[in-house]
Amino acid sequence: MRWCLLFLALPLFAQVAAPSDKKRAERPPGPVSLAAKPLRSGTMLREERQIDSSDGEFHFTAPKRTQDAITRYHQRLTLIRRVQGNAAEDVEVSDHGEDCVAYPGPPGPPENTQPGPLQATRLRARQKLGRWSFELADKKPGELQQRSLVELGVLTDLLDASTWGIGNEPRKPGDRWKPAFREVRGKARDMLVPSSYEVTFTGVEDFKGESCARLTITGSLQLERPTYEGTLDVTFTGIHLRRLSDGLNLDSEVTGTVNFKGPVTTGGDAGTLTLKSTFKAKRTQRILEH
């Protein structure tokens, strides 16, 4: 049973009308664009990602047995992504490490991160209906690789969902807004749907020599029409540094809780799993010269 899957300047019209430098400095910052510009085909990005979850509450009940455990999960990923256009990418996994354990009670086993199933692989990624899917580029995946590919898609969707609602409207530091989302219709399954969402533009700051907007986003999400018949709820707070020149999120940290309840089969027994866990996800991105 792989429980780990469950648990971002106003113009001057005339020199004679321009205010003095002192008055300009005192003027509150005007609206700026927070919009993310589409990346050109061929653009290469380096992404580093880390997911941590600890002290998860795991409870499984079946007709012949019950099981309670504490869960711990750690994943690190380094991805080299080449944009192909049409919401597609070629991805090289240069590093993949995992530590995934369940234990009956404290103290837990020492951390033991091992190379993950996607280490040194090449992937194809495609986004459709707001969801990312990943597959091996040159062969069929084994069972563990397939599970990791599904995990990669779900966690990518979660990180992206923490930046929904920023929008294209110019905003001023201090602005706070609650975006409206369209209702999900049709037969789409396994889509993250927000039930509450609020964005705060904290201010503009320098990050590694780049002018960035600091954005704080809080919300809650549910998985719409899950194929596995369970329920999944996520609450989160995301803090993002978004580069103003192109809207790329250079640095992101998302924390929150995951609650899952649904039917699963583990150890040959069919039963019901309840899982509650906190998580922290960190992601950095930068464009590579090519």
C-alpha positions as YAML, in Angstrom:
chain: A
units: angstrom
residues:
- id: 1
  name: MET
  ca: [0.00, 0.00, 0.00]
- id: 2
  name: ARG
  ca: [1.51, 3.32, -1.08]
- id: 3
  name: TRP
  ca: [-0.03, 5.80, 1.38]
- id: 4
  name: CYS
  ca: [2.65, 8.40, 0.58]
- id: 5
  name: LEU
  ca: [0.75, 9.62, -2.50]
- id: 6
  name: LEU
  ca: [-1.94, 11.08, -0.25]
- id: 7
  name: PHE
  ca: [-0.91, 13.29, 1.98]
- id: 8
  name: LEU
  ca: [2.30, 28.88, -5.85]
- id: 9
  name: ALA
  ca: [6.35, 51.73, -13.01]
- id: 10
  name: LEU
  ca: [4.11, 54.45, -13.84]
- id: 11
  name: PRO
  ca: [5.36, 56.48, -16.89]
- id: 12
  name: LEU
  ca: [6.59, 60.09, -16.69]
- id: 13
  name: PHE
  ca: [4.87, 62.17, -19.35]
- id: 14
  name: ALA
  ca: [7.00, 65.33, -19.15]
- id: 15
  name: GLN
  ca: [10.16, 66.32, -17.35]
- id: 16
  name: VAL
  ca: [8.59, 69.55, -16.14]
- id: 17
  name: ALA
  ca: [5.70, 67.63, -14.58]
- id: 18
  name: ALA
  ca: [7.82, 64.94, -12.93]
- id: 19
  name: PRO
  ca: [7.99, 65.13, -9.13]
- id: 20
  name: SER
  ca: [11.28, 65.51, -7.37]
- id: 21
  name: ASP
  ca: [13.17, 62.34, -6.32]
- id: 22
  name: LYS
  ca: [12.16, 62.96, -2.71]
- id: 23
  name: LYS
  ca: [8.46, 63.20, -3.50]
- id: 24
  name: ARG
  ca: [8.68, 60.15, -5.81]
- id: 25
  name: ALA
  ca: [10.25, 58.10, -3.02]
- id: 26
  name: GLU
  ca: [7.45, 59.06, -0.66]
- id: 27
  name: ARG
  ca: [4.75, 58.06, -3.13]
- id: 28
  name: PRO
  ca: [3.24, 54.63, -2.40]
- id: 29
  name: PRO
  ca: [4.17, 51.93, -4.95]
- id: 30
  name: GLY
  ca: [1.75, 51.81, -7.86]
- id: 31
  name: PRO
  ca: [0.11, 48.76, -9.40]
- id: 32
  name: VAL
  ca: [2.39, 46.16, -10.97]
- id: 33
  name: SER
  ca: [1.67, 43.19, -13.21]
- id: 34
  name: LEU
  ca: [1.81, 39.79, -11.52]
- id: 35
  name: ALA
  ca: [0.93, 37.89, -14.70]
- id: 36
  name: ALA
  ca: [2.98, 34.85, -15.70]
- id: 37
  name: LYS
  ca: [4.18, 35.05, -19.30]
- id: 38
  name: PRO
  ca: [4.20, 31.84, -21.37]
- id: 39
  name: LEU
  ca: [7.67, 30.35, -21.74]
- id: 40
  name: ARG
  ca: [8.96, 30.01, -25.28]
- id: 41
  name: SER
  ca: [9.39, 26.55, -26.77]
- id: 42
  name: GLY
  ca: [12.94, 25.36, -26.10]
- id: 43
  name: THR
  ca: [13.25, 27.19, -22.77]
- id: 44
  name: MET
  ca: [15.09, 25.09, -20.19]
- id: 45
  name: LEU
  ca: [14.43, 25.31, -16.47]
- id: 46
  name: ARG
  ca: [16.12, 23.78, -13.47]
- id: 47
  name: GLU
  ca: [13.67, 22.92, -10.69]
- id: 48
  name: GLU
  ca: [14.59, 21.72, -7.21]
- id: 49
  name: ARG
  ca: [11.80, 20.34, -5.08]
- id: 50
  name: GLN
  ca: [11.49, 18.92, -1.57]
- id: 51
  name: ILE
  ca: [8.41, 17.41, 0.07]
- id: 52
  name: ASP
  ca: [8.30, 16.54, 3.78]
- id: 53
  name: SER
  ca: [5.52, 14.99, 5.85]
- id: 54
  name: SER
  ca: [5.84, 13.77, 9.41]
- id: 55
  name: ASP
  ca: [3.69, 12.47, 12.28]
- id: 56
  name: GLY
  ca: [0.93, 11.35, 9.93]
- id: 57
  name: GLU
  ca: [-1.95, 9.48, 11.58]
- id: 58
  name: PHE
  ca: [-2.61, 6.22, 9.69]
- id: 59
  name: HIS
  ca: [-5.66, 4.05, 10.56]
- id: 60
  name: PHE
  ca: [-6.73, 1.02, 8.53]
- id: 61
  name: THR
  ca: [-9.76, -1.14, 9.33]
- id: 62
  name: ALA
  ca: [-10.76, -4.38, 7.63]
- id: 63
  name: PRO
  ca: [-13.10, -7.25, 8.64]
- id: 64
  name: LYS
  ca: [-10.20, -9.34, 9.95]
- id: 65
  name: ARG
  ca: [-7.73, -6.75, 11.23]
- id: 66
  name: THR
  ca: [-6.99, -3.15, 12.10]
- id: 67
  name: GLN
  ca: [-3.73, -1.26, 11.86]
- id: 68
  name: ASP
  ca: [-2.61, 2.05, 13.34]
- id: 69
  name: ALA
  ca: [0.69, 3.69, 12.52]
- id: 70
  name: ILE
  ca: [2.63, 6.93, 12.33]
- id: 71
  name: THR
  ca: [3.84, 7.86, 8.86]
- id: 72
  name: ARG
  ca: [6.83, 9.80, 7.61]
- id: 73
  name: TYR
  ca: [7.65, 10.84, 4.06]
- id: 74
  name: HIS
  ca: [10.55, 12.74, 2.50]
- id: 75
  name: GLN
  ca: [11.18, 13.32, -1.19]
- id: 76
  name: ARG
  ca: [13.75, 15.40, -3.03]
- id: 77
  name: LEU
  ca: [13.78, 16.00, -6.77]
- id: 78
  name: THR
  ca: [15.96, 17.88, -9.23]
- id: 79
  name: LEU
  ca: [14.39, 18.27, -12.66]
- id: 80
  name: ILE
  ca: [15.76, 19.75, -15.89]
- id: 81
  name: ARG
  ca: [12.69, 20.76, -17.91]
- id: 82
  name: ARG
  ca: [12.60, 21.71, -21.59]
- id: 83
  name: VAL
  ca: [9.40, 23.45, -22.68]
- id: 84
  name: GLN
  ca: [7.99, 21.96, -25.90]
- id: 85
  name: GLY
  ca: [4.89, 24.11, -26.36]
- id: 86
  name: ASN
  ca: [1.28, 22.95, -26.26]
- id: 87
  name: ALA
  ca: [1.58, 22.44, -22.47]
- id: 88
  name: ALA
  ca: [4.23, 19.73, -22.90]
- id: 89
  name: GLU
  ca: [7.76, 19.28, -21.58]
- id: 90
  name: ASP
  ca: [10.70, 16.92, -21.83]
- id: 91
  name: VAL
  ca: [12.05, 16.29, -18.33]
- id: 92
  name: GLU
  ca: [15.35, 14.88, -17.12]
- id: 93
  name: VAL
  ca: [15.36, 13.65, -13.50]
- id: 94
  name: SER
  ca: [18.92, 14.29, -12.35]
- id: 95
  name: ASP
  ca: [18.19, 13.46, -8.70]
- id: 96
  name: HIS
  ca: [15.38, 11.59, -6.95]
- id: 97
  name: GLY
  ca: [15.55, 10.53, -3.31]
- id: 98
  name: GLU
  ca: [12.87, 9.10, -0.99]
- id: 99
  name: ASP
  ca: [12.34, 8.08, 2.62]
- id: 100
  name: CYS
  ca: [8.87, 6.57, 3.17]
- id: 101
  name: VAL
  ca: [8.09, 4.68, 6.38]
- id: 102
  name: ALA
  ca: [5.23, 3.73, 8.69]
- id: 103
  name: TYR
  ca: [5.96, 2.72, 12.29]
- id: 104
  name: PRO
  ca: [3.79, 1.78, 15.29]
- id: 105
  name: GLY
  ca: [4.92, 4.57, 17.60]
- id: 106
  name: PRO
  ca: [7.79, 6.86, 18.60]
- id: 107
  name: PRO
  ca: [10.66, 6.86, 18.31]
- id: 108
  name: GLY
  ca: [10.65, 6.35, 14.57]
- id: 109
  name: PRO
  ca: [13.51, 4.85, 12.59]
- id: 110
  name: PRO
  ca: [16.40, 7.13, 11.57]
- id: 111
  name: GLU
  ca: [16.02, 8.96, 8.29]
- id: 112
  name: ASN
  ca: [17.29, 6.81, 5.44]
- id: 113
  name: THR
  ca: [16.79, 8.55, 2.10]
- id: 114
  name: GLN
  ca: [17.48, 6.20, -0.80]
- id: 115
  name: PRO
  ca: [17.62, 6.79, -4.58]
- id: 116
  name: GLY
  ca: [14.06, 6.90, -5.89]
- id: 117
  name: PRO
  ca: [12.62, 4.93, -8.81]
- id: 118
  name: LEU
  ca: [12.87, 7.93, -11.16]
- id: 119
  name: GLN
  ca: [16.57, 8.57, -10.55]
- id: 120
  name: ALA
  ca: [18.43, 9.29, -13.84]
- id: 121
  name: THR
  ca: [15.35, 8.87, -16.06]
- id: 122
  name: ARG
  ca: [13.91, 10.90, -18.92]
- id: 123
  name: LEU
  ca: [10.22, 11.77, -18.84]
- id: 124
  name: ARG
  ca: [7.57, 13.29, -21.02]
- id: 125
  name: ALA
  ca: [5.11, 15.62, -19.29]
- id: 126
  name: ARG
  ca: [1.82, 16.96, -20.56]
- id: 127
  name: GLN
  ca: [-0.80, 19.20, -18.97]
- id: 128
  name: LYS
  ca: [-4.44, 18.62, -19.86]
- id: 129
  name: LEU
  ca: [-7.55, 20.03, -18.17]
- id: 130
  name: GLY
  ca: [-5.35, 21.59, -15.50]
- id: 131
  name: ARG
  ca: [-3.61, 18.32, -14.57]
- id: 132
  name: TRP
  ca: [-0.05, 17.16, -15.20]
- id: 133
  name: SER
  ca: [0.70, 13.61, -16.28]
- id: 134
  name: PHE
  ca: [4.18, 12.07, -16.59]
- id: 135
  name: GLU
  ca: [5.48, 9.00, -18.41]
- id: 136
  name: LEU
  ca: [8.89, 7.50, -19.11]
- id: 137
  name: ALA
  ca: [10.27, 8.69, -22.43]
- id: 138
  name: ASP
  ca: [11.92, 5.46, -23.61]
- id: 139
  name: LYS
  ca: [10.32, 2.43, -21.93]
- id: 140
  name: LYS
  ca: [7.40, 1.13, -19.94]
- id: 141
  name: PRO
  ca: [7.59, 1.85, -16.20]
- id: 142
  name: GLY
  ca: [7.84, -0.78, -13.52]
- id: 143
  name: GLU
  ca: [5.33, -0.83, -10.66]
- id: 144
  name: LEU
  ca: [7.34, 1.46, -8.38]
- id: 145
  name: GLN
  ca: [8.15, 3.82, -11.23]
- id: 146
  name: GLN
  ca: [4.49, 4.06, -12.21]
- id: 147
  name: ARG
  ca: [3.51, 4.94, -8.65]
- id: 148
  name: SER
  ca: [6.21, 7.61, -8.57]
- id: 149
  name: LEU
  ca: [5.01, 9.04, -11.89]
- id: 150
  name: VAL
  ca: [1.48, 9.36, -10.49]
- id: 151
  name: GLU
  ca: [2.89, 10.97, -7.32]
- id: 152
  name: LEU
  ca: [4.88, 13.42, -9.42]
- id: 153
  name: GLY
  ca: [1.73, 14.50, -11.25]
- id: 154
  name: VAL
  ca: [-0.35, 14.92, -8.09]
- id: 155
  name: LEU
  ca: [2.33, 16.86, -6.23]
- id: 156
  name: THR
  ca: [2.96, 19.08, -9.27]
- id: 157
  name: ASP
  ca: [-0.77, 19.82, -9.44]
- id: 158
  name: LEU
  ca: [-0.77, 20.69, -5.73]
- id: 159
  name: LEU
  ca: [2.15, 23.10, -6.08]
- id: 160
  name: ASP
  ca: [0.54, 24.73, -9.10]
- id: 161
  name: ALA
  ca: [-2.81, 24.96, -7.30]
- id: 162
  name: SER
  ca: [-1.17, 27.07, -4.59]
- id: 163
  name: THR
  ca: [-0.65, 29.83, -7.19]
- id: 164
  name: TRP
  ca: [-4.11, 29.80, -8.75]
- id: 165
  name: GLY
  ca: [-6.01, 33.03, -8.54]
- id: 166
  name: ILE
  ca: [-3.08, 35.44, -8.85]
- id: 167
  name: GLY
  ca: [-4.52, 36.54, -12.16]
- id: 168
  name: ASN
  ca: [-3.44, 39.15, -14.70]
- id: 169
  name: GLU
  ca: [-4.92, 42.29, -13.14]
- id: 170
  name: PRO
  ca: [-2.34, 44.87, -11.96]
- id: 171
  name: ARG
  ca: [-2.10, 44.95, -8.16]
- id: 172
  name: LYS
  ca: [-0.60, 47.17, -5.49]
- id: 173
  name: PRO
  ca: [1.37, 45.97, -2.45]
- id: 174
  name: GLY
  ca: [-1.10, 45.36, 0.34]
- id: 175
  name: ASP
  ca: [-3.92, 44.28, -1.99]
- id: 176
  name: ARG
  ca: [-5.93, 41.25, -0.93]
- id: 177
  name: TRP
  ca: [-8.49, 39.45, -3.08]
- id: 178
  name: LYS
  ca: [-10.63, 36.32, -3.28]
- id: 179
  name: PRO
  ca: [-10.73, 35.01, -6.85]
- id: 180
  name: ALA
  ca: [-13.82, 33.34, -8.27]
- id: 181
  name: PHE
  ca: [-13.37, 29.93, -9.91]
- id: 182
  name: ARG
  ca: [-15.55, 28.31, -12.52]
- id: 183
  name: GLU
  ca: [-17.52, 25.27, -11.47]
- id: 184
  name: VAL
  ca: [-16.09, 21.97, -12.69]
- id: 185
  name: ARG
  ca: [-18.38, 20.32, -15.21]
- id: 186
  name: GLY
  ca: [-18.35, 17.27, -17.40]
- id: 187
  name: LYS
  ca: [-16.69, 13.93, -16.74]
- id: 188
  name: ALA
  ca: [-13.29, 15.15, -15.54]
- id: 189
  name: ARG
  ca: [-11.96, 13.14, -12.60]
- id: 190
  name: ASP
  ca: [-9.26, 13.63, -9.97]
- id: 191
  name: MET
  ca: [-9.27, 17.43, -10.32]
- id: 192
  name: LEU
  ca: [-8.30, 19.67, -7.42]
- id: 193
  name: VAL
  ca: [-11.14, 22.12, -6.81]
- id: 194
  name: PRO
  ca: [-10.80, 25.13, -4.44]
- id: 195
  name: SER
  ca: [-13.49, 25.69, -1.82]
- id: 196
  name: SER
  ca: [-11.81, 28.74, -0.27]
- id: 197
  name: TYR
  ca: [-8.99, 30.89, -1.60]
- id: 198
  name: GLU
  ca: [-7.41, 34.25, -0.74]
- id: 199
  name: VAL
  ca: [-4.37, 36.02, -2.19]
- id: 200
  name: THR
  ca: [-2.36, 38.77, -0.48]
- id: 201
  name: PHE
  ca: [0.26, 40.83, -2.33]
- id: 202
  name: THR
  ca: [2.60, 41.54, 0.57]
- id: 203
  name: GLY
  ca: [5.13, 43.68, -1.28]
- id: 204
  name: VAL
  ca: [8.06, 43.85, -3.71]
- id: 205
  name: GLU
  ca: [11.52, 42.69, -2.67]
- id: 206
  name: ASP
  ca: [14.88, 41.71, -4.10]
- id: 207
  name: PHE
  ca: [15.62, 37.98, -4.41]
- id: 208
  name: LYS
  ca: [19.05, 37.02, -5.75]
- id: 209
  name: GLY
  ca: [19.22, 40.25, -7.72]
- id: 210
  name: GLU
  ca: [15.69, 39.92, -9.14]
- id: 211
  name: SER
  ca: [12.71, 42.16, -8.37]
- id: 212
  name: CYS
  ca: [9.98, 39.87, -7.04]
- id: 213
  name: ALA
  ca: [6.48, 40.12, -5.65]
- id: 214
  name: ARG
  ca: [5.93, 38.32, -2.36]
- id: 215
  name: LEU
  ca: [2.52, 36.64, -2.41]
- id: 216
  name: THR
  ca: [0.78, 34.78, 0.41]
- id: 217
  name: ILE
  ca: [-2.04, 32.46, -0.63]
- id: 218
  name: THR
  ca: [-4.31, 30.53, 1.73]
- id: 219
  name: GLY
  ca: [-6.97, 28.07, 0.72]
- id: 220
  name: SER
  ca: [-8.53, 24.64, 0.82]
- id: 221
  name: LEU
  ca: [-8.94, 22.11, -1.98]
- id: 222
  name: GLN
  ca: [-10.92, 18.95, -2.58]
- id: 223
  name: LEU
  ca: [-10.38, 16.22, -5.13]
- id: 224
  name: GLU
  ca: [-13.34, 16.25, -7.52]
- id: 225
  name: ARG
  ca: [-14.80, 12.89, -8.65]
- id: 226
  name: PRO
  ca: [-11.92, 10.74, -7.40]
- id: 227
  name: THR
  ca: [-11.46, 7.52, -9.32]
- id: 228
  name: TYR
  ca: [-10.62, 5.62, -6.12]
- id: 229
  name: GLU
  ca: [-13.94, 6.52, -4.43]
- id: 230
  name: GLY
  ca: [-12.31, 8.15, -1.42]
- id: 231
  name: THR
  ca: [-12.30, 11.75, -0.22]
- id: 232
  name: LEU
  ca: [-9.23, 13.98, -0.21]
- id: 233
  name: ASP
  ca: [-9.11, 17.43, 1.41]
- id: 234
  name: VAL
  ca: [-6.12, 19.76, 1.51]
- id: 235
  name: THR
  ca: [-5.70, 23.02, 3.42]
- id: 236
  name: PHE
  ca: [-2.62, 25.10, 2.68]
- id: 237
  name: THR
  ca: [-0.69, 28.34, 3.00]
- id: 238
  name: GLY
  ca: [1.69, 29.18, 0.17]
- id: 239
  name: ILE
  ca: [4.37, 31.88, 0.11]
- id: 240
  name: HIS
  ca: [5.76, 32.66, -3.34]
- id: 241
  name: LEU
  ca: [8.40, 35.01, -4.73]
- id: 242
  name: ARG
  ca: [7.24, 35.77, -8.28]
- id: 243
  name: ARG
  ca: [9.65, 37.54, -10.62]
- id: 244
  name: LEU
  ca: [7.99, 40.68, -11.95]
- id: 245
  name: SER
  ca: [9.71, 40.56, -15.35]
- id: 246
  name: ASP
  ca: [8.03, 37.32, -16.45]
- id: 247
  name: GLY
  ca: [5.92, 35.93, -13.56]
- id: 248
  name: LEU
  ca: [8.17, 32.91, -12.92]
- id: 249
  name: ASN
  ca: [7.90, 31.70, -9.32]
- id: 250
  name: LEU
  ca: [11.56, 31.62, -8.30]
- id: 251
  name: ASP
  ca: [10.98, 30.41, -4.74]
- id: 252
  name: SER
  ca: [7.92, 28.80, -3.16]
- id: 253
  name: GLU
  ca: [7.03, 27.19, 0.15]
- id: 254
  name: VAL
  ca: [3.66, 25.55, 0.78]
- id: 255
  name: THR
  ca: [2.58, 24.11, 4.13]
- id: 256
  name: GLY
  ca: [-0.68, 22.50, 5.13]
- id: 257
  name: THR
  ca: [-2.60, 19.36, 6.02]
- id: 258
  name: VAL
  ca: [-3.94, 16.44, 3.99]
- id: 259
  name: ASN
  ca: [-6.97, 14.37, 5.02]
- id: 260
  name: PHE
  ca: [-7.90, 11.19, 3.17]
- id: 261
  name: LYS
  ca: [-10.58, 8.57, 3.78]
- id: 262
  name: GLY
  ca: [-11.53, 5.81, 1.40]
- id: 263
  name: PRO
  ca: [-11.47, 2.13, 0.49]
- id: 264
  name: VAL
  ca: [-8.06, 0.55, -0.10]
- id: 265
  name: THR
  ca: [-6.57, -2.95, -0.29]
- id: 266
  name: THR
  ca: [-3.36, -3.62, 1.63]
- id: 267
  name: GLY
  ca: [-1.75, -6.91, 2.56]
- id: 268
  name: GLY
  ca: [-4.49, -8.70, 0.64]
- id: 269
  name: ASP
  ca: [-7.23, -7.22, 2.83]
- id: 270
  name: ALA
  ca: [-9.89, -4.80, 1.57]
- id: 271
  name: GLY
  ca: [-10.78, -2.12, 4.09]
- id: 272
  name: THR
  ca: [-11.00, 1.59, 4.83]
- id: 273
  name: LEU
  ca: [-8.00, 3.88, 5.29]
- id: 274
  name: THR
  ca: [-8.05, 7.17, 7.19]
- id: 275
  name: LEU
  ca: [-4.94, 9.34, 6.92]
- id: 276
  name: LYS
  ca: [-4.24, 12.80, 8.32]
- id: 277
  name: SER
  ca: [-0.85, 14.41, 7.87]
- id: 278
  name: THR
  ca: [0.90, 17.76, 7.75]
- id: 279
  name: PHE
  ca: [3.25, 18.59, 4.89]
- id: 280
  name: LYS
  ca: [5.79, 21.13, 3.71]
- id: 281
  name: ALA
  ca: [6.68, 21.52, 0.04]
- id: 282
  name: LYS
  ca: [9.52, 23.73, -1.22]
- id: 283
  name: ARG
  ca: [10.30, 24.51, -4.86]
- id: 284
  name: THR
  ca: [12.86, 26.73, -6.57]
- id: 285
  name: GLN
  ca: [13.04, 27.38, -10.31]
- id: 286
  name: ARG
  ca: [15.44, 29.16, -12.62]
- id: 287
  name: ILE
  ca: [15.82, 29.46, -16.37]
- id: 288
  name: LEU
  ca: [19.00, 27.97, -17.79]
- id: 289
  name: GLU
  ca: [21.00, 29.69, -20.50]
- id: 290
  name: HIS
  ca: [20.94, 27.82, -23.80]
...
